[in-house]
XYZ file of C-alpha atoms in Angstrom:
386
model
C 15.295 63.636 56.670
C 12.588 61.393 56.721
C 10.034 62.707 58.927
C 8.834 59.349 59.864
C 12.081 58.933 61.266
C 11.869 62.885 63.248
C 8.973 61.859 64.809
C 10.729 58.679 66.229
C 14.051 60.649 67.479
C 12.043 63.226 68.592
C 9.865 61.408 70.690
C 13.414 60.958 72.936
C 15.342 57.415 71.346
C 16.865 56.143 75.554
C 18.783 53.429 73.523
C 18.464 51.555 70.407
C 20.474 48.866 68.348
C 21.401 48.524 64.524
C 21.722 44.831 63.387
C 21.638 43.276 60.137
C 23.979 44.120 57.844
C 22.945 45.283 54.478
C 24.737 44.092 51.011
C 27.353 46.374 50.057
C 28.131 48.318 53.222
C 31.442 49.109 53.475
C 31.288 49.603 57.282
C 33.080 46.825 58.977
C 30.982 46.661 62.400
C 28.041 43.804 62.825
C 26.089 46.100 65.504
C 25.845 49.752 66.427
C 23.873 50.379 70.215
C 23.196 54.261 70.490
C 22.491 56.072 74.278
C 21.849 58.940 75.482
C 24.106 61.333 78.308
C 25.333 64.469 79.396
C 28.210 65.871 78.846
C 30.412 67.477 81.286
C 28.829 71.558 80.156
C 25.083 69.614 80.274
C 24.578 69.364 76.767
C 22.608 66.101 75.922
C 25.175 63.874 72.753
C 24.552 60.598 72.153
C 27.087 57.867 72.113
C 27.129 55.291 68.877
C 28.985 52.070 69.848
C 30.308 50.339 67.328
C 31.444 46.496 67.769
C 33.714 45.580 65.243
C 35.488 42.317 65.838
C 36.255 41.861 69.703
C 36.376 45.347 69.321
C 33.963 48.222 71.349
C 34.161 52.345 68.714
C 32.529 54.851 69.970
C 31.988 57.896 68.842
C 30.001 61.471 69.938
C 26.898 62.924 68.094
C 24.729 66.614 68.423
C 20.669 65.517 68.356
C 20.868 66.669 65.252
C 23.745 64.508 63.882
C 22.532 61.120 65.630
C 18.945 61.945 64.003
C 21.125 61.395 60.791
C 23.918 59.230 61.830
C 20.818 57.031 61.733
C 19.403 57.909 58.585
C 22.065 56.584 56.679
C 23.342 53.845 58.747
C 19.326 52.309 57.958
C 19.426 53.341 54.412
C 23.504 52.134 53.950
C 24.481 49.629 56.800
C 22.127 48.195 58.314
C 18.185 46.523 57.704
C 16.795 46.735 60.956
C 16.964 48.596 64.449
C 15.971 48.044 67.627
C 15.149 51.488 69.973
C 13.297 52.467 73.333
C 11.835 55.609 73.731
C 10.426 57.683 76.328
C 6.911 56.877 75.072
C 6.820 53.369 72.615
C 9.598 50.275 71.609
C 9.572 50.361 68.703
C 11.058 47.373 65.193
C 12.537 49.887 62.686
C 13.196 47.628 59.245
C 14.660 49.461 55.931
C 15.234 47.158 53.475
C 14.097 48.329 50.508
C 11.360 51.348 51.791
C 11.180 52.827 55.399
C 9.328 50.867 57.759
C 7.668 51.048 61.354
C 6.561 48.743 63.152
C 4.214 48.592 65.844
C 5.947 48.159 68.954
C 4.125 48.804 72.817
C 3.475 52.031 74.413
C 6.025 52.212 77.833
C 4.556 51.637 80.731
C 5.876 52.631 84.769
C 10.083 53.238 84.087
C 11.755 49.940 84.155
C 12.969 49.084 87.908
C 15.953 46.916 89.316
C 15.721 43.436 89.556
C 13.108 42.180 92.677
C 16.081 41.090 94.799
C 17.095 44.557 94.663
C 13.522 46.922 95.079
C 14.523 46.746 99.072
C 16.449 50.670 98.738
C 19.686 50.215 99.979
C 22.048 53.264 101.319
C 25.093 52.914 98.425
C 27.758 55.793 98.308
C 26.103 56.458 94.246
C 22.395 55.916 95.056
C 20.251 54.611 92.826
C 17.515 57.319 91.987
C 20.720 60.406 91.287
C 21.516 60.342 87.895
C 25.680 59.478 88.083
C 27.824 61.622 85.211
C 30.346 58.663 84.664
C 27.595 55.649 85.158
C 25.447 57.245 82.735
C 28.541 57.164 80.196
C 29.425 53.665 80.595
C 25.990 53.279 80.073
C 25.172 51.793 83.757
C 22.320 53.636 84.637
C 20.495 55.914 81.918
C 19.895 59.865 82.231
C 16.962 59.729 84.599
C 19.277 57.503 87.312
C 18.381 54.517 86.519
C 20.017 51.306 87.024
C 20.176 49.328 83.400
C 18.819 45.947 84.630
C 21.519 44.046 82.784
C 24.321 46.422 84.081
C 23.042 46.216 87.883
C 25.745 43.590 88.678
C 28.250 45.945 87.776
C 27.165 48.270 89.833
C 26.905 46.628 92.729
C 30.321 45.673 91.942
C 30.883 49.969 92.161
C 29.840 50.534 94.863
C 31.037 47.281 97.328
C 33.652 48.502 96.595
C 33.729 52.501 97.993
C 32.111 50.659 100.884
C 35.019 48.839 101.555
C 37.978 51.974 100.746
C 35.879 54.747 102.477
C 36.946 54.128 105.850
C 40.483 54.056 105.009
C 39.891 57.981 103.821
C 39.289 58.940 107.178
C 43.654 57.887 107.637
C 44.631 60.203 105.272
C 45.257 64.030 105.349
C 42.464 65.459 103.652
C 43.193 68.846 103.354
C 45.677 68.931 100.816
C 44.753 67.532 97.771
C 45.288 63.879 97.580
C 47.675 61.423 94.952
C 46.194 57.801 93.801
C 47.176 55.745 92.374
C 45.510 52.991 90.859
C 47.925 50.436 88.624
C 45.954 47.307 86.509
C 43.496 50.151 85.347
C 42.061 48.021 83.039
C 38.076 50.069 81.678
C 38.969 51.798 84.680
C 34.723 51.365 85.683
C 36.356 51.606 90.222
C 39.291 54.014 88.945
C 36.043 56.656 87.376
C 34.742 55.769 90.679
C 36.826 56.494 92.783
C 37.519 60.104 91.418
C 33.562 60.746 91.421
C 33.054 59.474 94.670
C 36.570 61.575 96.847
C 36.007 64.680 94.718
C 31.834 64.875 94.166
C 30.462 62.714 97.002
C 33.525 64.139 99.717
C 34.130 67.601 98.364
C 37.757 66.690 98.339
C 40.218 68.029 96.320
C 42.176 65.127 94.590
C 44.963 63.870 91.607
C 44.345 60.515 90.435
C 46.828 58.088 87.898
C 45.320 55.159 86.545
C 47.805 52.517 84.875
C 47.450 49.783 82.707
C 49.311 48.415 79.893
C 46.664 48.087 77.089
C 47.312 51.397 75.012
C 43.155 51.507 72.807
C 41.776 50.664 77.040
C 44.095 53.654 77.605
C 42.694 56.595 74.940
C 39.769 54.498 75.365
C 39.660 56.535 79.437
C 41.359 59.106 78.930
C 39.344 60.394 76.711
C 36.077 60.142 78.640
C 37.296 61.977 81.863
C 38.704 65.202 78.907
C 34.392 64.427 78.343
C 33.143 64.092 81.798
C 35.945 68.075 82.524
C 37.638 65.891 85.485
C 40.822 67.586 85.104
C 42.273 65.535 87.425
C 42.022 62.121 87.042
C 44.202 60.964 84.405
C 45.509 58.195 82.551
C 49.434 56.563 81.710
C 50.282 53.147 79.096
C 52.992 51.304 81.278
C 53.597 48.891 84.042
C 53.722 48.840 87.222
C 57.836 49.125 87.510
C 57.532 52.326 85.333
C 55.680 54.386 87.292
C 57.450 57.461 88.491
C 56.650 60.142 91.043
C 58.058 62.712 92.454
C 56.759 63.134 95.830
C 54.903 60.729 98.630
C 51.798 58.680 97.108
C 49.248 58.632 99.327
C 46.703 55.946 98.169
C 47.952 53.406 96.158
C 45.313 50.872 94.176
C 46.245 47.701 92.360
C 43.438 45.050 91.405
C 43.717 41.627 90.177
C 47.742 41.962 88.990
C 49.124 39.155 88.238
C 51.467 36.480 90.356
C 54.899 38.537 91.770
C 52.440 41.951 89.847
C 51.204 42.177 93.189
C 54.475 42.452 95.064
C 56.065 44.671 93.021
C 52.895 47.142 93.401
C 53.107 46.821 97.399
C 57.193 47.712 96.993
C 56.155 50.874 94.950
C 53.433 52.325 97.250
C 56.344 50.857 100.795
C 59.171 52.855 98.408
C 55.922 56.168 97.702
C 55.318 56.241 101.924
C 51.962 55.318 101.046
C 49.756 55.954 103.970
C 46.390 53.175 102.407
C 46.782 49.869 100.210
C 44.407 47.775 98.557
C 44.751 45.098 96.460
C 43.299 42.460 94.826
C 45.515 39.451 94.130
C 43.843 37.930 90.744
C 46.400 34.126 90.001
C 49.766 33.403 92.788
C 52.005 31.046 90.696
C 55.483 31.554 93.080
C 55.325 29.011 96.061
C 53.507 27.301 94.619
C 56.799 25.373 94.100
C 58.251 25.928 97.154
C 55.349 24.675 98.929
C 56.903 22.076 101.491
C 55.685 20.904 104.492
C 55.929 17.238 105.668
C 53.093 17.251 108.604
C 50.465 18.863 105.756
C 51.481 16.292 103.163
C 47.216 15.504 103.207
C 46.957 18.674 101.701
C 50.376 19.607 99.213
C 50.087 16.392 97.150
C 46.913 17.640 95.523
C 47.940 19.769 92.822
C 44.043 21.683 93.301
C 44.402 21.662 96.880
C 48.028 22.719 96.931
C 47.294 25.914 94.026
C 44.364 26.762 97.175
C 46.320 26.424 99.796
C 49.542 28.656 97.734
C 46.837 31.253 97.670
C 46.531 31.631 101.712
C 49.775 31.849 102.129
C 50.649 33.933 100.370
C 47.980 36.582 101.317
C 48.798 35.591 104.583
C 52.756 36.534 104.145
C 51.386 39.830 101.720
C 49.294 41.214 104.963
C 51.889 39.540 107.899
C 55.235 41.729 106.080
C 53.626 44.565 105.889
C 52.220 44.634 109.447
C 55.831 43.973 109.964
C 56.543 47.658 107.518
C 54.146 49.178 110.558
C 50.600 48.680 108.942
C 47.970 47.759 110.388
C 46.223 45.763 107.357
C 42.340 43.747 107.222
C 41.291 41.075 104.505
C 37.947 41.268 103.064
C 35.295 39.716 100.974
C 35.275 41.547 97.545
C 32.618 41.150 94.728
C 35.258 39.693 91.465
C 35.542 40.988 88.622
C 34.267 39.279 85.417
C 37.787 38.005 84.093
C 38.868 36.649 87.519
C 37.270 34.564 90.680
C 39.666 36.400 92.852
C 37.530 38.352 95.759
C 39.641 38.724 98.394
C 40.559 42.576 98.721
C 43.282 43.649 101.471
C 44.352 46.729 102.873
C 46.652 47.959 104.071
C 46.889 51.319 106.618
C 50.127 52.537 107.655
C 49.612 53.135 111.618
C 53.189 53.751 113.210
C 56.700 51.923 112.448
C 58.475 49.476 111.640
C 56.699 45.161 114.418
C 60.124 43.312 114.696
C 57.694 41.447 116.338
C 55.656 40.710 113.457
C 58.352 39.872 111.319
C 59.975 37.324 113.901
C 56.147 35.615 113.236
C 57.118 36.016 109.189
C 60.264 34.155 108.977
C 58.807 31.645 111.681
C 55.610 30.791 109.782
C 57.775 30.843 105.908
C 60.634 28.712 107.399
C 57.744 26.404 108.977
C 56.765 25.754 104.757
C 59.761 26.279 103.303
C 58.779 29.527 101.037
C 61.585 32.566 100.813
C 58.750 35.114 98.443
C 59.779 36.858 96.521
C 57.967 40.557 98.318
C 60.052 39.384 101.251
C 63.073 39.864 98.888
C 62.516 42.967 97.864
C 61.288 45.013 100.898
C 64.887 43.962 101.754
C 66.395 44.907 99.252
C 64.203 48.463 99.882
C 65.584 48.772 103.707
C 62.675 48.092 104.494
C 63.718 45.072 106.565
C 66.656 43.472 107.335
C 67.852 39.917 105.798
C 67.646 37.253 108.061
């Protein structure tokens, strides 16, 4: 092991990035980043994230193995590395020999953007290390939020702020069963599991579901590394998931078009106490809407598209109220791949409401629509045919 490289590593690498491919290198990665984290046993490990095309692959190393891997990558695959330690920021090159270029000494710890300097009482506070946030690169091991990930940190906490009041409607004296459809990379799935189990001390069995096998494999591996024994991930769509018993909470984020409605139907079939959904694209009603008195809104395609989204979410709430739920629509922080930022929260409060159903049917007749959700609820026996 090169002693000068070992000395840099011994300062405590907080982040590093290897780039500029060497001729003759066999790796397909265009860059490799590394960052430290602690596993469920409190052991220090380093995660190497290799970018190959549009995907990122992860490997974990002990400190000794990580140092050896850095030397291998510099001698065989990459010509330079930017590195930030607890002491210095440096630029290291290895063209024909190792050169460690003079860097600047670290000052006080990096803080969040100035606009966020005012301390906010987040469900997951700044300054308190959180294992999954560290592992996902949102937080440093000492609990500081990474500047580039501050929007993600805010989104996670906003999500928990919206969900937290609904937890009081659940029977927390027993294990809660939660299903998250379309979990994607599962930032919010991990956040809710951590919040409920670590912050509130509840017993939770949580399942994340998505169609992408590689994403599910990554999430499942991370849950195991973190020791989240009651959090699991499965590959599949909304209709394929089955449960032996009732589900307490169903979450569906950015499910496209009628997939949101199918998730609502599934939740109702399980007698879910709480339903949370952030709809994405909503096309079903666009071609159905017809209301001559509102022609000024419907004759322009872009306005009609926006109107169809509002009508779709309105009838979802109304049909849920007809099924005995209290509903609210709240502003959410949009996800990276969709600008949709409305969250529908439904909490079961009682039995079916005939007045809510009558109001819905009057509204649907006014717009000339027959939504998929209504047809499915009739099939399920939750509302009578019109």
